[in-house]
């Protein structure tokens, strides 16, 4: 039986030296539908892509969790909870945040997106024992699903560029204020799966691994199932042959299938955003209003069925497009849902001796697979900044 907690979006702050270029402060951001992932010269981090506006009276009780994130707009005074602590105050059946506003392609200019994007930038600019951004030029690298590159690149650049004036607080730490101007020319966007390709080809020291040329010169399919989309990136002998983006095959679809079966079986209504709370504990509360009775019921079996169903549907789709993968030497599994699908995928192709399956985080497995793309963004950014500094 699966562990539902493995499906819950994590909050991670790991101080570590990720490499840097003198005079530059690079921040790589992967602003996904489920989580914001980031790399800076001193930190690797992740938090759920959710925020809720609050008032200061809501901060008066108790002691904050070490991962609690607060955001303040210093121009308007608006205060927001960000990440897991914001998710925790969602009611199970709440419809306040529409699926379209959270997971739709037009989310870029929503107040919540701006909050989580700025929070991601701010965390990436925090100093620690490994360095400080003070006096350095901020440059940002991000990415998009391949099919959205042309249309959405100007939009995400518009959101991230310009003047920013905000503060971020994590846990019991003091508020940290960020006021800066980010020129549009200092923002770069690349196809998401290209991040994983760079990640599997580069070790912790920043050098290409011995097998990198085999990756580039062979037929390789990068399978990147995230929360909102399934992105597929096909490489043939050093050329990007094709790419596909499917917006109905990812963890959002898995959770949608799960909440529908929960309602059908137990008549408990849960929104997709609220599912994050229940994934952590593994049970739902079933109520009997007439008898004033409540009980906690496991739902891991429902989640497991939904996960396998969507995964096999995704594999069927790519097999139809790519000749059952008979012509491929490598299949790379990356992304948040990729970790949840890993075992299913490996079982599916167990008897294909000509196909090697590798994980996107194989060169830095101290970090979960969700970091594979953003780690590649940062590797690419370091290379770009090094050339700029010459």
Short mmCIF file of N, CA and C in Angstrom, two decimals, residues 84-199:
data_model
loop_
_atom_site.label_atom_id
_atom_site.label_comp_id
_atom_site.label_asym_id
_atom_site.label_seq_id
_atom_site.Cartn_x
_atom_site.Cartn_y
_atom_site.Cartn_z
N UNK A 84 2.58 25.68 3.14
CA UNK A 84 1.81 24.69 3.89
C UNK A 84 0.93 25.32 4.96
N UNK A 85 1.38 26.39 5.60
CA UNK A 85 0.55 27.02 6.64
C UNK A 85 -0.68 27.68 6.05
N UNK A 86 -0.61 28.10 4.77
CA UNK A 86 -1.79 28.63 4.09
C UNK A 86 -2.76 27.51 3.73
N UNK A 87 -2.21 26.37 3.30
CA UNK A 87 -3.04 25.22 2.95
C UNK A 87 -3.81 24.72 4.18
N UNK A 88 -3.17 24.78 5.34
CA UNK A 88 -3.78 24.24 6.55
C UNK A 88 -5.05 24.96 6.97
N UNK A 89 -5.28 26.17 6.46
CA UNK A 89 -6.50 26.89 6.85
C UNK A 89 -7.59 26.78 5.78
N UNK A 90 -7.38 25.93 4.77
CA UNK A 90 -8.44 25.69 3.78
C UNK A 90 -9.47 24.73 4.37
N UNK A 91 -10.73 25.08 4.27
CA UNK A 91 -11.79 24.14 4.65
C UNK A 91 -11.86 23.04 3.60
N UNK A 92 -12.27 21.84 4.02
CA UNK A 92 -12.22 20.68 3.13
C UNK A 92 -13.02 20.87 1.85
N UNK A 93 -14.20 21.52 1.96
CA UNK A 93 -15.08 21.67 0.79
C UNK A 93 -15.04 23.09 0.24
N UNK A 94 -14.04 23.85 0.62
CA UNK A 94 -13.99 25.26 0.25
C UNK A 94 -13.82 25.43 -1.25
N UNK A 95 -14.57 26.36 -1.82
CA UNK A 95 -14.48 26.64 -3.25
C UNK A 95 -14.01 28.07 -3.50
N UNK A 96 -13.43 28.68 -2.47
CA UNK A 96 -12.98 30.08 -2.55
C UNK A 96 -11.97 30.28 -3.67
N UNK A 97 -11.05 29.34 -3.82
CA UNK A 97 -10.05 29.42 -4.89
C UNK A 97 -10.43 28.45 -5.99
N UNK A 98 -10.76 28.99 -7.15
CA UNK A 98 -11.18 28.13 -8.25
C UNK A 98 -10.01 27.35 -8.82
N UNK A 99 -10.31 26.20 -9.40
CA UNK A 99 -9.28 25.40 -10.05
C UNK A 99 -8.61 26.21 -11.16
N UNK A 100 -9.40 27.01 -11.88
CA UNK A 100 -8.86 27.81 -12.98
C UNK A 100 -7.85 28.84 -12.47
N UNK A 101 -8.18 29.49 -11.34
CA UNK A 101 -7.28 30.53 -10.82
C UNK A 101 -5.99 29.93 -10.27
N UNK A 102 -6.06 28.71 -9.74
CA UNK A 102 -4.87 28.07 -9.17
C UNK A 102 -4.04 27.36 -10.21
N UNK A 103 -4.71 26.67 -11.14
CA UNK A 103 -3.99 25.77 -12.03
C UNK A 103 -4.13 26.12 -13.50
N UNK A 104 -4.82 27.22 -13.80
CA UNK A 104 -5.00 27.61 -15.20
C UNK A 104 -3.81 28.37 -15.73
N UNK A 105 -3.70 28.48 -17.03
CA UNK A 105 -2.57 29.15 -17.66
C UNK A 105 -2.64 30.66 -17.48
N UNK A 106 -3.79 31.20 -17.09
CA UNK A 106 -3.92 32.64 -16.93
C UNK A 106 -3.66 33.09 -15.49
N UNK A 107 -2.93 32.27 -14.74
CA UNK A 107 -2.70 32.58 -13.34
C UNK A 107 -1.62 33.63 -13.10
N UNK A 108 -0.85 33.98 -14.14
CA UNK A 108 0.34 34.81 -13.94
C UNK A 108 0.06 36.13 -13.24
N UNK A 109 -1.07 36.75 -13.52
CA UNK A 109 -1.33 38.07 -12.96
C UNK A 109 -2.32 38.03 -11.79
N UNK A 110 -2.57 36.83 -11.29
CA UNK A 110 -3.40 36.73 -10.09
C UNK A 110 -2.58 37.17 -8.88
N UNK A 111 -3.21 37.77 -7.87
CA UNK A 111 -2.47 38.19 -6.68
C UNK A 111 -1.68 37.05 -6.05
N UNK A 112 -2.25 35.83 -6.02
CA UNK A 112 -1.57 34.70 -5.40
C UNK A 112 -0.29 34.34 -6.15
N UNK A 113 -0.33 34.35 -7.47
CA UNK A 113 0.87 34.00 -8.23
C UNK A 113 1.98 35.00 -7.97
N UNK A 114 1.63 36.27 -7.93
CA UNK A 114 2.64 37.30 -7.67
C UNK A 114 3.26 37.10 -6.29
N UNK A 115 2.44 36.72 -5.31
CA UNK A 115 2.93 36.49 -3.95
C UNK A 115 3.90 35.32 -3.91
N UNK A 116 3.53 34.18 -4.52
CA UNK A 116 4.41 33.01 -4.44
C UNK A 116 5.68 33.22 -5.27
N UNK A 117 5.56 33.96 -6.39
CA UNK A 117 6.74 34.23 -7.21
C UNK A 117 7.71 35.14 -6.45
N UNK A 118 7.20 36.19 -5.84
CA UNK A 118 8.06 37.09 -5.07
C UNK A 118 8.66 36.37 -3.85
N UNK A 119 7.86 35.53 -3.21
CA UNK A 119 8.39 34.77 -2.08
C UNK A 119 9.54 33.88 -2.52
N UNK A 120 9.38 33.25 -3.69
CA UNK A 120 10.45 32.42 -4.23
C UNK A 120 11.70 33.23 -4.51
N UNK A 121 11.53 34.43 -5.06
CA UNK A 121 12.67 35.31 -5.30
C UNK A 121 13.34 35.71 -3.98
N UNK A 122 12.51 36.11 -3.00
CA UNK A 122 13.03 36.57 -1.73
C UNK A 122 13.84 35.50 -1.01
N UNK A 123 13.31 34.28 -0.97
CA UNK A 123 14.02 33.19 -0.30
C UNK A 123 15.35 32.93 -1.01
N UNK A 124 15.34 33.04 -2.33
CA UNK A 124 16.57 32.84 -3.10
C UNK A 124 17.60 33.94 -2.87
N UNK A 125 17.18 35.06 -2.30
CA UNK A 125 18.09 36.17 -2.05
C UNK A 125 18.48 36.28 -0.58
N UNK A 126 18.12 35.29 0.21
CA UNK A 126 18.51 35.30 1.62
C UNK A 126 19.95 34.83 1.77
N UNK A 127 20.68 35.53 2.63
CA UNK A 127 22.08 35.12 2.83
C UNK A 127 22.18 34.11 3.97
N UNK A 128 23.27 33.38 3.97
CA UNK A 128 23.57 32.44 5.05
C UNK A 128 25.09 32.25 5.09
N UNK A 129 25.54 31.22 5.75
CA UNK A 129 26.98 31.02 5.93
C UNK A 129 27.73 30.83 4.61
N UNK A 130 27.00 30.54 3.53
CA UNK A 130 27.67 30.29 2.25
C UNK A 130 27.76 31.52 1.35
N UNK A 131 27.14 32.63 1.75
CA UNK A 131 27.27 33.82 0.93
C UNK A 131 26.12 34.78 1.07
N UNK A 132 26.25 35.95 0.41
CA UNK A 132 25.25 37.00 0.48
C UNK A 132 25.09 37.66 -0.89
N UNK A 133 23.87 38.09 -1.24
CA UNK A 133 23.66 38.76 -2.52
C UNK A 133 24.00 40.25 -2.50
N UNK A 134 24.38 40.77 -1.34
CA UNK A 134 24.63 42.21 -1.21
C UNK A 134 25.68 42.68 -2.22
N UNK A 135 25.31 43.72 -2.99
CA UNK A 135 26.22 44.30 -3.95
C UNK A 135 26.37 43.51 -5.23
N UNK A 136 25.56 42.47 -5.42
CA UNK A 136 25.67 41.63 -6.61
C UNK A 136 24.47 41.82 -7.54
N UNK A 137 24.67 41.50 -8.78
CA UNK A 137 23.65 41.68 -9.82
C UNK A 137 22.73 40.46 -9.86
N UNK A 138 21.44 40.66 -9.64
CA UNK A 138 20.47 39.57 -9.64
C UNK A 138 20.10 39.16 -11.06
N UNK A 139 20.22 37.86 -11.33
CA UNK A 139 19.82 37.29 -12.63
C UNK A 139 18.97 36.06 -12.34
N UNK A 140 17.86 35.92 -13.04
CA UNK A 140 16.88 34.86 -12.76
C UNK A 140 16.71 33.96 -13.97
N UNK A 141 16.70 32.67 -13.71
CA UNK A 141 16.41 31.66 -14.74
C UNK A 141 15.18 30.88 -14.33
N UNK A 142 14.22 30.75 -15.22
CA UNK A 142 13.04 29.94 -14.95
C UNK A 142 12.72 29.10 -16.18
N UNK A 143 11.59 28.41 -16.16
CA UNK A 143 11.24 27.55 -17.28
C UNK A 143 9.74 27.40 -17.42
N UNK A 144 9.33 26.87 -18.56
CA UNK A 144 7.92 26.66 -18.87
C UNK A 144 7.75 25.33 -19.60
N UNK A 145 6.54 24.75 -19.57
CA UNK A 145 6.29 23.59 -20.42
C UNK A 145 6.61 23.94 -21.87
N UNK A 146 7.20 23.01 -22.62
CA UNK A 146 7.64 23.33 -23.99
C UNK A 146 6.56 23.96 -24.86
N UNK A 147 5.34 23.47 -24.75
CA UNK A 147 4.28 23.98 -25.62
C UNK A 147 3.87 25.40 -25.27
N UNK A 148 4.25 25.89 -24.07
CA UNK A 148 3.85 27.22 -23.64
C UNK A 148 4.96 28.26 -23.81
N UNK A 149 6.13 27.84 -24.28
CA UNK A 149 7.28 28.74 -24.32
C UNK A 149 6.98 30.02 -25.11
N UNK A 150 6.46 29.89 -26.29
CA UNK A 150 6.27 31.06 -27.16
C UNK A 150 5.24 32.02 -26.59
N UNK A 151 4.13 31.50 -26.13
CA UNK A 151 3.04 32.37 -25.69
C UNK A 151 3.22 32.91 -24.27
N UNK A 152 3.84 32.11 -23.38
CA UNK A 152 3.86 32.49 -21.97
C UNK A 152 5.16 33.14 -21.50
N UNK A 153 6.22 33.04 -22.30
CA UNK A 153 7.49 33.66 -21.89
C UNK A 153 7.34 35.16 -21.63
N UNK A 154 6.68 35.93 -22.51
CA UNK A 154 6.52 37.36 -22.22
C UNK A 154 5.72 37.61 -20.94
N UNK A 155 4.78 36.72 -20.64
CA UNK A 155 3.93 36.92 -19.46
C UNK A 155 4.71 36.73 -18.17
N UNK A 156 5.47 35.65 -18.08
CA UNK A 156 6.20 35.39 -16.85
C UNK A 156 7.33 36.41 -16.66
N UNK A 157 7.90 36.87 -17.76
CA UNK A 157 8.91 37.92 -17.64
C UNK A 157 8.30 39.22 -17.13
N UNK A 158 7.10 39.52 -17.57
CA UNK A 158 6.43 40.74 -17.12
C UNK A 158 6.14 40.70 -15.63
N UNK A 159 5.74 39.52 -15.13
CA UNK A 159 5.45 39.39 -13.70
C UNK A 159 6.71 39.52 -12.85
N UNK A 160 7.80 38.89 -13.30
CA UNK A 160 9.01 38.85 -12.49
C UNK A 160 9.84 40.13 -12.60
N UNK A 161 9.68 40.88 -13.67
CA UNK A 161 10.52 42.07 -13.87
C UNK A 161 9.92 43.28 -13.16
N UNK A 162 10.72 44.35 -13.11
CA UNK A 162 10.25 45.61 -12.55
C UNK A 162 10.63 45.79 -11.09
N UNK A 163 9.93 46.72 -10.45
CA UNK A 163 10.24 47.07 -9.06
C UNK A 163 9.52 46.12 -8.11
N UNK A 164 10.24 45.68 -7.08
CA UNK A 164 9.66 44.82 -6.05
C UNK A 164 9.99 45.40 -4.68
N UNK A 165 8.99 45.42 -3.80
CA UNK A 165 9.18 45.91 -2.44
C UNK A 165 8.32 45.07 -1.51
N UNK A 166 8.93 44.09 -0.86
CA UNK A 166 8.17 43.16 -0.02
C UNK A 166 9.07 42.63 1.08
N UNK A 167 8.46 41.94 2.03
CA UNK A 167 9.21 41.31 3.12
C UNK A 167 8.76 39.86 3.27
N UNK A 168 9.67 39.01 3.71
CA UNK A 168 9.39 37.59 3.93
C UNK A 168 9.88 37.19 5.31
N UNK A 169 9.09 36.37 5.98
CA UNK A 169 9.45 35.85 7.30
C UNK A 169 9.30 34.34 7.30
N UNK A 170 10.31 33.62 7.77
CA UNK A 170 10.25 32.17 7.85
C UNK A 170 10.38 31.74 9.30
N UNK A 171 9.38 31.00 9.80
CA UNK A 171 9.42 30.51 11.17
C UNK A 171 9.59 31.63 12.18
N UNK A 172 10.53 31.46 13.10
CA UNK A 172 10.77 32.45 14.15
C UNK A 172 11.79 33.51 13.75
N UNK A 173 12.29 33.42 12.53
CA UNK A 173 13.27 34.41 12.08
C UNK A 173 12.62 35.79 11.94
N UNK A 174 13.46 36.81 11.96
CA UNK A 174 12.96 38.17 11.78
C UNK A 174 12.51 38.40 10.34
N UNK A 175 11.64 39.39 10.15
CA UNK A 175 11.26 39.77 8.79
C UNK A 175 12.49 40.23 8.01
N UNK A 176 12.55 39.86 6.74
CA UNK A 176 13.63 40.33 5.88
C UNK A 176 13.02 41.08 4.70
N UNK A 177 13.45 42.31 4.51
CA UNK A 177 12.89 43.17 3.48
C UNK A 177 13.71 43.11 2.19
N UNK A 178 12.98 43.09 1.07
CA UNK A 178 13.62 43.05 -0.25
C UNK A 178 13.04 44.19 -1.10
N UNK A 179 13.88 45.09 -1.50
CA UNK A 179 13.47 46.17 -2.39
C UNK A 179 14.51 46.27 -3.51
N UNK A 180 14.07 45.97 -4.72
CA UNK A 180 15.02 45.92 -5.83
C UNK A 180 14.28 46.08 -7.16
N UNK A 181 15.05 46.36 -8.18
CA UNK A 181 14.54 46.44 -9.55
C UNK A 181 15.15 45.28 -10.33
N UNK A 182 14.31 44.49 -10.98
CA UNK A 182 14.78 43.37 -11.78
C UNK A 182 14.50 43.65 -13.25
N UNK A 183 15.52 43.97 -14.04
CA UNK A 183 15.30 44.25 -15.47
C UNK A 183 14.84 42.99 -16.21
N UNK A 184 14.01 43.17 -17.21
CA UNK A 184 13.53 42.03 -18.00
C UNK A 184 14.68 41.31 -18.69
N UNK A 185 15.74 42.07 -19.03
CA UNK A 185 16.90 41.46 -19.67
C UNK A 185 17.66 40.51 -18.75
N UNK A 186 17.39 40.58 -17.45
CA UNK A 186 18.06 39.70 -16.48
C UNK A 186 17.22 38.46 -16.16
N UNK A 187 16.20 38.20 -16.97
CA UNK A 187 15.32 37.05 -16.76
C UNK A 187 15.39 36.15 -17.99
N UNK A 188 15.67 34.88 -17.78
CA UNK A 188 15.78 33.91 -18.87
C UNK A 188 14.78 32.78 -18.65
N UNK A 189 14.25 32.27 -19.76
CA UNK A 189 13.23 31.22 -19.71
C UNK A 189 13.67 30.09 -20.64
N UNK A 190 13.54 28.85 -20.17
CA UNK A 190 13.91 27.69 -20.99
C UNK A 190 12.83 26.62 -20.88
N UNK A 191 12.78 25.66 -21.81
CA UNK A 191 11.81 24.56 -21.69
C UNK A 191 12.11 23.72 -20.45
N UNK A 192 11.09 23.39 -19.69
CA UNK A 192 11.28 22.69 -18.42
C UNK A 192 12.10 21.41 -18.53
N UNK A 193 11.75 20.48 -19.42
CA UNK A 193 12.50 19.21 -19.45
C UNK A 193 13.97 19.38 -19.81
N UNK A 194 14.33 20.50 -20.46
CA UNK A 194 15.74 20.75 -20.74
C UNK A 194 16.53 20.88 -19.44
N UNK A 195 15.85 21.35 -18.38
CA UNK A 195 16.50 21.42 -17.09
C UNK A 195 16.91 20.04 -16.59
N UNK A 196 16.02 19.07 -16.75
CA UNK A 196 16.36 17.71 -16.33
C UNK A 196 17.49 17.13 -17.17
N UNK A 197 17.51 17.41 -18.47
CA UNK A 197 18.59 16.91 -19.33
C UNK A 197 19.95 17.41 -18.82
N UNK A 198 20.03 18.68 -18.49
CA UNK A 198 21.28 19.23 -17.96
C UNK A 198 21.59 18.64 -16.59
N UNK A 199 20.55 18.37 -15.82
CA UNK A 199 20.75 17.85 -14.47
C UNK A 199 21.32 16.43 -14.49
#
